[in-house]
PDB file of C-alpha atoms in Angstrom:
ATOM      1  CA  UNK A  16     263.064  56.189 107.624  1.00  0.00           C
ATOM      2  CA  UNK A  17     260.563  53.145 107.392  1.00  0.00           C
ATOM      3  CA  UNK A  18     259.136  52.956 110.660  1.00  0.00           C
ATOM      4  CA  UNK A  19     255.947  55.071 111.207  1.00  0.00           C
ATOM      5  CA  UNK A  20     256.266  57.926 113.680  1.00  0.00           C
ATOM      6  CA  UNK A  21     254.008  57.833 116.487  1.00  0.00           C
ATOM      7  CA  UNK A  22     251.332  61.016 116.119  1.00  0.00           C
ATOM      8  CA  UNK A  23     250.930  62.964 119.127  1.00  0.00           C
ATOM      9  CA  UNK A  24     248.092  65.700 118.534  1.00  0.00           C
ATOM     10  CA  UNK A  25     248.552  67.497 121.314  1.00  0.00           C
ATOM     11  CA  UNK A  26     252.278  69.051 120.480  1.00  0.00           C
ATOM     12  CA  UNK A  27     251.170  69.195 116.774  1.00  0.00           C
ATOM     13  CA  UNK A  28     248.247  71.383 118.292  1.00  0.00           C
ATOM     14  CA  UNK A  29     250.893  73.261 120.097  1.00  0.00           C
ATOM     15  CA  UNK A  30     252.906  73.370 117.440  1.00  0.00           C
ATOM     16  CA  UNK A  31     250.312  75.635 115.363  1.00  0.00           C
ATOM     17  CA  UNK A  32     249.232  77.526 118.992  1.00  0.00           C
ATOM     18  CA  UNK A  33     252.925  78.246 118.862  1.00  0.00           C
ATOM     19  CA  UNK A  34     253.222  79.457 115.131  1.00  0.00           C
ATOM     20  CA  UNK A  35     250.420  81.924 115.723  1.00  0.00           C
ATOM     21  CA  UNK A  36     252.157  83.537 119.119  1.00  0.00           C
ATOM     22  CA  UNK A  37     255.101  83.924 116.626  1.00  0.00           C
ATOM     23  CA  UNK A  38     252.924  85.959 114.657  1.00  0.00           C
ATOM     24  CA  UNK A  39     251.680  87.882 117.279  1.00  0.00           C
ATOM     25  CA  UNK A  40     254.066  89.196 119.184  1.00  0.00           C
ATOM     26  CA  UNK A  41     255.533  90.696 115.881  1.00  0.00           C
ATOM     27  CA  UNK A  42     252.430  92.762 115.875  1.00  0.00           C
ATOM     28  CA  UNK A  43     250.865  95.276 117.633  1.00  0.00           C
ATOM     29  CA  UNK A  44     247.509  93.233 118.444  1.00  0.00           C
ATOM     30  CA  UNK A  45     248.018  93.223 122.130  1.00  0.00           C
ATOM     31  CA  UNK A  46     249.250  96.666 122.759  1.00  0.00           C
ATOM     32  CA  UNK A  47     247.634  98.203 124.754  1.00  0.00           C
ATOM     33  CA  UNK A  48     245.489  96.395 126.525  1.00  0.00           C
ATOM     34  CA  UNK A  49     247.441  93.209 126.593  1.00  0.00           C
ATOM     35  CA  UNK A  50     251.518  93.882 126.637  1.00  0.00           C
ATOM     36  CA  UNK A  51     251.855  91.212 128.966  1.00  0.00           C
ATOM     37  CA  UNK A  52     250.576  88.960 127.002  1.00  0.00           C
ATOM     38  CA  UNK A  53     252.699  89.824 124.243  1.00  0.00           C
ATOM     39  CA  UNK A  54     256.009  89.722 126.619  1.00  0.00           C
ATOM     40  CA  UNK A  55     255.142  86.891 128.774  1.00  0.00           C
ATOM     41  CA  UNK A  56     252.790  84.246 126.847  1.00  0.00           C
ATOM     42  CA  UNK A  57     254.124  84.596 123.476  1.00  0.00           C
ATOM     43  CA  UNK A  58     257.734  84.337 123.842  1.00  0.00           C
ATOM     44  CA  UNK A  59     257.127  80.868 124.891  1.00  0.00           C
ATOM     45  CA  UNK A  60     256.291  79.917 122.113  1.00  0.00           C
ATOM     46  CA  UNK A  61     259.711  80.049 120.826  1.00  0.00           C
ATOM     47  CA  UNK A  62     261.596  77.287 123.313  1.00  0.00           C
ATOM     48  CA  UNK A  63     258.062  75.024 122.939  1.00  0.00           C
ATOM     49  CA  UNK A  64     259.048  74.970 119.349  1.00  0.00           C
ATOM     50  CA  UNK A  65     262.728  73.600 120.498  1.00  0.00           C
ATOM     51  CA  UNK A  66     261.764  71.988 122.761  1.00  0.00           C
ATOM     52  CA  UNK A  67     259.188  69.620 120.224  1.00  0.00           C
ATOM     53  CA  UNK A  68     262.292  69.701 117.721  1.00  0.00           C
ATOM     54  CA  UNK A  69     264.190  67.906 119.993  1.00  0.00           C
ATOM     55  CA  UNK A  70     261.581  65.373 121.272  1.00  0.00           C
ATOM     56  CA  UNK A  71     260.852  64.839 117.510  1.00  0.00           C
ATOM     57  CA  UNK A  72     264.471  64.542 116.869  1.00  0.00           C
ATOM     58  CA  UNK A  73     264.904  61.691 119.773  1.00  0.00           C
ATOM     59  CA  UNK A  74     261.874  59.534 118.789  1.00  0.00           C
ATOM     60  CA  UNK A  75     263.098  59.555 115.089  1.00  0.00           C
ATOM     61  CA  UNK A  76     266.629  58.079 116.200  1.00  0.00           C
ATOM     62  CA  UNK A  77     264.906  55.782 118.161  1.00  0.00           C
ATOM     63  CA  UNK A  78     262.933  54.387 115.590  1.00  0.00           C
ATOM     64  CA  UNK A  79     265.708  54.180 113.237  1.00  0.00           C
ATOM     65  CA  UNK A  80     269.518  54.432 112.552  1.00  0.00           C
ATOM     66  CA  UNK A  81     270.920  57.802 114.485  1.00  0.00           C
ATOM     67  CA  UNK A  82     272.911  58.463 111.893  1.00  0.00           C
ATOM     68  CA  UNK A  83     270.652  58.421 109.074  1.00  0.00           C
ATOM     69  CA  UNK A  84     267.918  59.817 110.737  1.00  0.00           C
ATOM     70  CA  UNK A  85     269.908  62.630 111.551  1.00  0.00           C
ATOM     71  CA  UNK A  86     271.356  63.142 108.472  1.00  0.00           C
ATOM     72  CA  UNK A  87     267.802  63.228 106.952  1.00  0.00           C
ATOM     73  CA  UNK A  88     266.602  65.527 109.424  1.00  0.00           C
ATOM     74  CA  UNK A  89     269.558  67.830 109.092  1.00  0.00           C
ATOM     75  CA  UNK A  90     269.423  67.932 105.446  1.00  0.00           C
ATOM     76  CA  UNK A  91     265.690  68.516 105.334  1.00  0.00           C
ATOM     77  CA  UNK A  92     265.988  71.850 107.646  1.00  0.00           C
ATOM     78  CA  UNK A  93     269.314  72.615 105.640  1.00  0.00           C
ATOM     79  CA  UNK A  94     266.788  72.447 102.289  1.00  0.00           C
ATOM     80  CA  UNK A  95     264.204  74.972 103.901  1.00  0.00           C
ATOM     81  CA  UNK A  96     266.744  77.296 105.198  1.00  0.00           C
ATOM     82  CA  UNK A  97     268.256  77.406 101.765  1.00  0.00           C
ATOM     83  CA  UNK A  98     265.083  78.130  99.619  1.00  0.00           C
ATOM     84  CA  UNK A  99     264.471  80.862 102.330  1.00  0.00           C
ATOM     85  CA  UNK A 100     267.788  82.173 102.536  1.00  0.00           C
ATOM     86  CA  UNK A 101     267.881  82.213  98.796  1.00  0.00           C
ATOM     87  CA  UNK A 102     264.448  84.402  98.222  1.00  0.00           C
ATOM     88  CA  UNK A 103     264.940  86.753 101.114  1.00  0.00           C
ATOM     89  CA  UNK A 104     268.531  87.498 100.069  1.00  0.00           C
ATOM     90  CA  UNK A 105     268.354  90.612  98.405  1.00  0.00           C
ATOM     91  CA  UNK A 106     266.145  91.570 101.199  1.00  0.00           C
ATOM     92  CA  UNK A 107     269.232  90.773 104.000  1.00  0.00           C
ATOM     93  CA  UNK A 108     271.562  92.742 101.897  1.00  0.00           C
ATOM     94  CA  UNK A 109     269.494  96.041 101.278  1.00  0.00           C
ATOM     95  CA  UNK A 110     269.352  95.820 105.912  1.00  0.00           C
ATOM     96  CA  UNK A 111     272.838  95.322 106.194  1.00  0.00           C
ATOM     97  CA  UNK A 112     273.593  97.683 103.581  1.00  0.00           C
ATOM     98  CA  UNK A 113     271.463 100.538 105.600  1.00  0.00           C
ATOM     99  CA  UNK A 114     272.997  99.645 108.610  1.00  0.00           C
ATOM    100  CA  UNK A 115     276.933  99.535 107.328  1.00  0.00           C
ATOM    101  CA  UNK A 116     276.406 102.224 105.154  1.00  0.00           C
ATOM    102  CA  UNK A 117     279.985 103.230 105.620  1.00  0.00           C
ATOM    103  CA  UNK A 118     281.413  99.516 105.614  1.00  0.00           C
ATOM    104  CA  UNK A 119     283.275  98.905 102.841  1.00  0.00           C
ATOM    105  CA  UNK A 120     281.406  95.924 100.400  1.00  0.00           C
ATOM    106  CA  UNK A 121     283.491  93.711 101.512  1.00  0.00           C
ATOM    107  CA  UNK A 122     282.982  93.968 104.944  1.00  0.00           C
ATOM    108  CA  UNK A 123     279.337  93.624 104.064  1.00  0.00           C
ATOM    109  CA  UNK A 124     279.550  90.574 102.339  1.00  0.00           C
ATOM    110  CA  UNK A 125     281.121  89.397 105.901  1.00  0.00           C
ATOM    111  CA  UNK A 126     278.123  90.314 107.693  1.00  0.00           C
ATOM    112  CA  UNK A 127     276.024  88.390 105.243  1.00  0.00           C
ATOM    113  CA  UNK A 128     278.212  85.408 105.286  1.00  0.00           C
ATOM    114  CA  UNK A 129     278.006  85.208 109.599  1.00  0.00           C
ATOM    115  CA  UNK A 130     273.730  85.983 108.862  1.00  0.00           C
ATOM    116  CA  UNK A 131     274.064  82.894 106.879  1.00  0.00           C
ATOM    117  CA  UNK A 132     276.325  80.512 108.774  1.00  0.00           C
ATOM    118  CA  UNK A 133     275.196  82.107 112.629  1.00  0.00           C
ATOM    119  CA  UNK A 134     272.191  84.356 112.739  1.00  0.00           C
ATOM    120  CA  UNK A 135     269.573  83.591 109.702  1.00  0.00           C
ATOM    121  CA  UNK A 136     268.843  85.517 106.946  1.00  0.00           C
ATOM    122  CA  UNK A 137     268.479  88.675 108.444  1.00  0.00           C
ATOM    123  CA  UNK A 138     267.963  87.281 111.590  1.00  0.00           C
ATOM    124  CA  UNK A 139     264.333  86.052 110.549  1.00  0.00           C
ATOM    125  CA  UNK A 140     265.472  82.270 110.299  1.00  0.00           C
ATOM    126  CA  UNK A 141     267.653  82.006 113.431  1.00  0.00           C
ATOM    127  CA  UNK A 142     265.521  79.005 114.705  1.00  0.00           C
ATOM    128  CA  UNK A 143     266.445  77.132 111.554  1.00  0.00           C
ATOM    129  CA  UNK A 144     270.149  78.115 112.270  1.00  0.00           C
ATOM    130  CA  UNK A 145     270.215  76.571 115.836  1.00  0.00           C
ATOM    131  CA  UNK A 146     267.641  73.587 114.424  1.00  0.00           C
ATOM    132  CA  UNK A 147     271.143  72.806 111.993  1.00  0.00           C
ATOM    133  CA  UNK A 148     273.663  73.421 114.702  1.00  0.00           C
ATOM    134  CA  UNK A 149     271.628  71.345 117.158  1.00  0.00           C
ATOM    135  CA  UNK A 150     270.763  68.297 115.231  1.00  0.00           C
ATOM    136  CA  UNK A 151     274.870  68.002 114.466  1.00  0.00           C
ATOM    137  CA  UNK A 152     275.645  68.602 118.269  1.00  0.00           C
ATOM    138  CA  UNK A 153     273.102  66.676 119.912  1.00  0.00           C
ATOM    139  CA  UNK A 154     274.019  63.493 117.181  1.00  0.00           C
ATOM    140  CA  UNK A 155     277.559  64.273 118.200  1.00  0.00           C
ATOM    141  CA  UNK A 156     277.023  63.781 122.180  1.00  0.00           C
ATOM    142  CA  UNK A 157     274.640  61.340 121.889  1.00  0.00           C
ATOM    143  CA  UNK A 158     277.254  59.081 119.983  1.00  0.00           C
ATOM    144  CA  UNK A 159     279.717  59.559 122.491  1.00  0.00           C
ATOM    145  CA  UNK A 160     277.684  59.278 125.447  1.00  0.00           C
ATOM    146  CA  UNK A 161     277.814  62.845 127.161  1.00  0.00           C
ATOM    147  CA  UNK A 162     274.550  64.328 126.913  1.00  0.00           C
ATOM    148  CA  UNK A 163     275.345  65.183 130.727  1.00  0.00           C
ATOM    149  CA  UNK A 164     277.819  66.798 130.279  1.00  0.00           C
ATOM    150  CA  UNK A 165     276.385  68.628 126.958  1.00  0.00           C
ATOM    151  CA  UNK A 166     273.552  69.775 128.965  1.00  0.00           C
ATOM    152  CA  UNK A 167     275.520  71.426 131.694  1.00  0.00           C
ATOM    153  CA  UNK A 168     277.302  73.265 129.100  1.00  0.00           C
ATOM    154  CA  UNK A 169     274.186  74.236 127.472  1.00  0.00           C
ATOM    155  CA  UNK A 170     272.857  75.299 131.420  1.00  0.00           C
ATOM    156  CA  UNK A 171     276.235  77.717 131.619  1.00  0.00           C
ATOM    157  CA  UNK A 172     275.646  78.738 128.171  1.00  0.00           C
ATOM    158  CA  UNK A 173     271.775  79.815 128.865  1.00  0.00           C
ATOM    159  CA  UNK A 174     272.497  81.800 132.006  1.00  0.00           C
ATOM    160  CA  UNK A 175     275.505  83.277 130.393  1.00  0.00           C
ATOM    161  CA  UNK A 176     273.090  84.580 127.940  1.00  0.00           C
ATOM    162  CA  UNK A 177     270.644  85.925 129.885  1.00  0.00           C
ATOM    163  CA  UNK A 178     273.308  87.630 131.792  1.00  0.00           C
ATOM    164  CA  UNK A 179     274.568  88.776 128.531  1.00  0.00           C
ATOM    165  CA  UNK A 180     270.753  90.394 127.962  1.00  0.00           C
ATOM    166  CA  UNK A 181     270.500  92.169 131.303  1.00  0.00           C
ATOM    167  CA  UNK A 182     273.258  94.475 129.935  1.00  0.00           C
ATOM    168  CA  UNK A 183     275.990  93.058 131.693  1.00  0.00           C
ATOM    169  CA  UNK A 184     279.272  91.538 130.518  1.00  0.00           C
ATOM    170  CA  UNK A 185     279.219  92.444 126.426  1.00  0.00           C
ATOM    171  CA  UNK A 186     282.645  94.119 127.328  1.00  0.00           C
ATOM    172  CA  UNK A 187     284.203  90.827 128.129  1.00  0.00           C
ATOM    173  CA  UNK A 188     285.645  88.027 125.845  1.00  0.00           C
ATOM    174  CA  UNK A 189     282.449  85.822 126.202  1.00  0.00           C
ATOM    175  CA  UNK A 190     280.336  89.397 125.176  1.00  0.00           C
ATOM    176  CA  UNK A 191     282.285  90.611 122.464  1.00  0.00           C
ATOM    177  CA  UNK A 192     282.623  87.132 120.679  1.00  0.00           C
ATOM    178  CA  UNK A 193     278.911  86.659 121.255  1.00  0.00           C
ATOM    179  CA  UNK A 194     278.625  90.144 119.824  1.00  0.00           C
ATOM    180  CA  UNK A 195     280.645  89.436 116.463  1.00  0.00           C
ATOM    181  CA  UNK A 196     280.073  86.204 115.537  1.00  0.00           C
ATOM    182  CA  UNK A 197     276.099  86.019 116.583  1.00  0.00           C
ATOM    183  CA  UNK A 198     274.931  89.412 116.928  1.00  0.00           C
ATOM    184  CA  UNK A 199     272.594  88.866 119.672  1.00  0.00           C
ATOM    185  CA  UNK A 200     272.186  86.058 122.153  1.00  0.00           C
ATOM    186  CA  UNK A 201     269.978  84.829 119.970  1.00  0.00           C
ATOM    187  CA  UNK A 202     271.846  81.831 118.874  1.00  0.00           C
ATOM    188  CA  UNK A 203     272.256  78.394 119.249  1.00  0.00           C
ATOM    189  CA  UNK A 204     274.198  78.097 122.049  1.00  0.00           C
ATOM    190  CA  UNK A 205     272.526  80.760 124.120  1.00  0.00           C
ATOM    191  CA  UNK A 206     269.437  79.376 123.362  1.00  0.00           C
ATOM    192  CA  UNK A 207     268.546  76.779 120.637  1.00  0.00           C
ATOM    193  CA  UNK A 208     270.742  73.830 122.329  1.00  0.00           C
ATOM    194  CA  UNK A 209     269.095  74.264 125.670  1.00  0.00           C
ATOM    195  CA  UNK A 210     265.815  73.962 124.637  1.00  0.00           C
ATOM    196  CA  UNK A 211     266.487  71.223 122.110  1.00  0.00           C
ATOM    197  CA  UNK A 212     268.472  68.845 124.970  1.00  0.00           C
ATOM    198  CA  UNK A 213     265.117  69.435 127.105  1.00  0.00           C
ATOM    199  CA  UNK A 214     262.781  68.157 124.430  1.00  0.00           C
ATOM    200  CA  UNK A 215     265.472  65.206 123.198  1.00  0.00           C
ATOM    201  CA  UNK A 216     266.087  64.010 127.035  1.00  0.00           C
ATOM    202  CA  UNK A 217     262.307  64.361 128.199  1.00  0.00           C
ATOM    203  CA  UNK A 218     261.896  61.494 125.189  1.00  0.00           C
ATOM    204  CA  UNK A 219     264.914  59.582 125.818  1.00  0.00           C
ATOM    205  CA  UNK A 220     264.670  59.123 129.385  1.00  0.00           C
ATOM    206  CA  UNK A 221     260.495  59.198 128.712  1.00  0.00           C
ATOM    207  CA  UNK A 222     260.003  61.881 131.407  1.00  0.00           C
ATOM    208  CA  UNK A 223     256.322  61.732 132.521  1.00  0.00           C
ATOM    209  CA  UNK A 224     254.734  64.511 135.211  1.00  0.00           C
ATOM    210  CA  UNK A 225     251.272  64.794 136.106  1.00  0.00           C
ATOM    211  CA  UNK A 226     249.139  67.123 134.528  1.00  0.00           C
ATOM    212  CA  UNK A 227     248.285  68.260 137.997  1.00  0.00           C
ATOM    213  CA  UNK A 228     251.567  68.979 139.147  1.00  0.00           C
ATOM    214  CA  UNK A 229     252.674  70.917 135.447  1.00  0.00           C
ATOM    215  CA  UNK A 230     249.747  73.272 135.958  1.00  0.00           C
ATOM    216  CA  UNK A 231     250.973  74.053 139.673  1.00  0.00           C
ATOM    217  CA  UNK A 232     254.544  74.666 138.540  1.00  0.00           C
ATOM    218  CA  UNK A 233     252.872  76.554 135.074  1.00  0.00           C
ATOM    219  CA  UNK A 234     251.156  78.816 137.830  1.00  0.00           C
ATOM    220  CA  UNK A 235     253.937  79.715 139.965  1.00  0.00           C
ATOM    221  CA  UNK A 236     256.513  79.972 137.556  1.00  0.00           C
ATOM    222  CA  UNK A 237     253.714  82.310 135.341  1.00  0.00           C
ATOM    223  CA  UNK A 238     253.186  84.350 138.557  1.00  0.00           C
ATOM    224  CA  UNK A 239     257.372  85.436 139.136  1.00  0.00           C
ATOM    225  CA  UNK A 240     256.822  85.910 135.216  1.00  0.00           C
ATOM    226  CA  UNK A 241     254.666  88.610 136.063  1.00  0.00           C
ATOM    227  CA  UNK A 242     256.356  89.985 139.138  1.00  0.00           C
ATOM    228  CA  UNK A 243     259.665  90.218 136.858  1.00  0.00           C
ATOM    229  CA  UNK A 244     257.583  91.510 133.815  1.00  0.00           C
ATOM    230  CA  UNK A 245     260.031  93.816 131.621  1.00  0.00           C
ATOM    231  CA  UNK A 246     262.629  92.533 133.284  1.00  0.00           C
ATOM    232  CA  UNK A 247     265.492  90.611 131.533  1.00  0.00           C
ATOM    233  CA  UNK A 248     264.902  87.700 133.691  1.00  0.00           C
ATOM    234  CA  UNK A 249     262.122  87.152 133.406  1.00  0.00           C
ATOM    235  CA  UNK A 250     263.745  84.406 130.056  1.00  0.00           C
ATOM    236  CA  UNK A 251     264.280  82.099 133.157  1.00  0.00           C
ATOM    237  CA  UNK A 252     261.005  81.514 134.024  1.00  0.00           C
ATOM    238  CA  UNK A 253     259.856  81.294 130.603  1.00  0.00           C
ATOM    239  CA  UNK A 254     261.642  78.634 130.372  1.00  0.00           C
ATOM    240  CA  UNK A 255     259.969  76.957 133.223  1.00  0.00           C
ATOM    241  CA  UNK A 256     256.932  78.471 131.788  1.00  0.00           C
ATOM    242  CA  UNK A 257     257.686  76.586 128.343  1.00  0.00           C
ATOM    243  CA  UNK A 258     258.538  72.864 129.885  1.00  0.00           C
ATOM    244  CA  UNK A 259     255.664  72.775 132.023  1.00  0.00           C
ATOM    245  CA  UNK A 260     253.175  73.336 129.224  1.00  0.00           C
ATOM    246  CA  UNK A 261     255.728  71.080 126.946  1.00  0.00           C
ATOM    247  CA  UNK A 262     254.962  68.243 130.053  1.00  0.00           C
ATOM    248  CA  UNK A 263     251.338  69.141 130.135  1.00  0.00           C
ATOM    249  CA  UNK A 264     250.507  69.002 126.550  1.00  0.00           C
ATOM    250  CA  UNK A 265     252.232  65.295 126.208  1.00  0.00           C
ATOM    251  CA  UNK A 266     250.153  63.990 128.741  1.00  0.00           C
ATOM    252  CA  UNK A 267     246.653  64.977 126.825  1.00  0.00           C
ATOM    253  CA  UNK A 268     245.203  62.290 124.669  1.00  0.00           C
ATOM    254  CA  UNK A 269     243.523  63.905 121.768  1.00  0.00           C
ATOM    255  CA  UNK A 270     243.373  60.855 119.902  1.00  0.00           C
ATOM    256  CA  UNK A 271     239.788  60.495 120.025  1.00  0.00           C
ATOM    257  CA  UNK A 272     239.066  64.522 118.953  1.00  0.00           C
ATOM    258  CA  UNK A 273     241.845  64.881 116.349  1.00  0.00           C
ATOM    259  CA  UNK A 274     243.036  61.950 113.925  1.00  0.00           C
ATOM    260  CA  UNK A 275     246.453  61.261 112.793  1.00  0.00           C
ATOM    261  CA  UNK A 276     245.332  62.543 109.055  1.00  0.00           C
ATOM    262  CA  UNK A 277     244.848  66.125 110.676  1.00  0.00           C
ATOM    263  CA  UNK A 278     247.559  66.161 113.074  1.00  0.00           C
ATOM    264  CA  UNK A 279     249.711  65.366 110.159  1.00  0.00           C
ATOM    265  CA  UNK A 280     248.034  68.441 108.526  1.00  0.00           C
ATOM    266  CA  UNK A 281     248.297  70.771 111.451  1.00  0.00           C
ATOM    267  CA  UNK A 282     252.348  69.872 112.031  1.00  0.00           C
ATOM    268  CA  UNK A 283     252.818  70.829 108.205  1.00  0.00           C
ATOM    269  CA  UNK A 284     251.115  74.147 108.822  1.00  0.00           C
ATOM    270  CA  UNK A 285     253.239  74.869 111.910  1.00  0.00           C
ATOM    271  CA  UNK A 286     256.586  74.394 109.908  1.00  0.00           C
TER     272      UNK A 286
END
């Protein structure tokens, strides 16, 4: 962990933008007036968070030996989600208690087990959940050499989801595992992995696009956003949404408007 991390203000600056979108569309601040704000813009913020974890993630190997790195970074997330897990606790129990009011306790104390080991506390800290699972998988296909193939699972895995969120296919195997052991498609390997293989392979293979040519793609993939708004598919082109402004945002040089001191500052606020 001895070699300095290179500071890019731009996705720290992100990073915060991001934190604040979180907040918002858990609010009612842009109802009326602005839903599609709140259901187009804001959700992004979500895989721009995965997708800096995982850029993060790959310059940190880089810099130092994978497996040590990872194993810091994994038990440093695995810390956070703890404390948190710990102090919202009886918090998760009193919701699943409501819920499965006619579950026996033990049966509840299953639910709270798969919150803890699949969905987050209450399904608040689900991001830390698939931050865990996708440090360990990422580490895992990186050391054999088949982040290819990992990320064509991870492509099947997506659309599966999104499939899964139009209403279609919960009666299947796939659906009904994805039902018990996640909940939701919100998960790792609906979502999380994805996003985090994006990020991790735009900094291995040091992906640069034009600023130019991210803000065309930002505007066409915003406008079939729009044309599919309220529409479960509309996850697709948030995603192209979400890498586009990921691509943008590591091409601007802040450097000479924000100094490493305060980016430092701003990624601690965003965590």
């Amino acid at each position: 962990m001895s070699n300095p991390a290179r500071i890019y203000q731009s996705l720290d600056l992100a990073k915060l933008f991001c934190a604040l979108l979180i907040i918002f569309i858990h609010t009612y601040c842009f109802e009326p007036w602005g839903i599609w704000i709140k259901y187009i813009i804001c959700p992004l913020a979500v895989p721009i968070f995965f997708m800096t974890s995982g850029f993060f993630l790959e310059q940190g190997m880089q810099r130092n030996d994978k497996k040590e790195y990872a194993k810091h970074y994994f038990l440093r997330i695995l810390c956070m989600y703890g404390i948190w897990t710990l102090l919202t606790l009886p918090v998760s129990w009193m919701a699943i208690t409501r819920a499965h009011s006619d579950y026996s306790v033990a049966l509840r104390d299953v639910y709270l087990v798969r919150e803890f080991f699949f969905s987050g506390s209450a399904g608040i800290y689900w991001f830390l959940v698939c931050l865990l699972y996708g440090c360990v998988i990422i580490y895992w296909l990186d050391k054999h050499h088949i982040l290819k193939w990992g990320a064509c699972i991870a492509i099947v895995l997506f659309a599966a989801g999104v499939i899964l969120n139009c209403g279609i296919g919960w009666d299947s195997w796939y659906g009904r595992i994805t039902h018990i052991v996640f909940g939701s498609t919100r998960n790792p390997f609906n979502e999380g992995i994805l996003y985090m293989l994006i990020g991790f392979g735009i900094s291995r293979a040091d992906i640069r696009i034009k600023p130019f040519i991210s803000i065309v793609c930002m505007a066409l993939a915003l406008i079939i956003a729009c044309l599919l708004f309220m529409h479960t598919t509309i996850q697709v082109m948030q995603l192209f949404l979400a890498l586009f402004l990921f691509t943008l945002m590591r091409e601007i040089d802040l450097a000479s408007v924000i100094s490493n001191q305060v980016s430092l500052h701003i990624r601690r606020l965003s965590t």
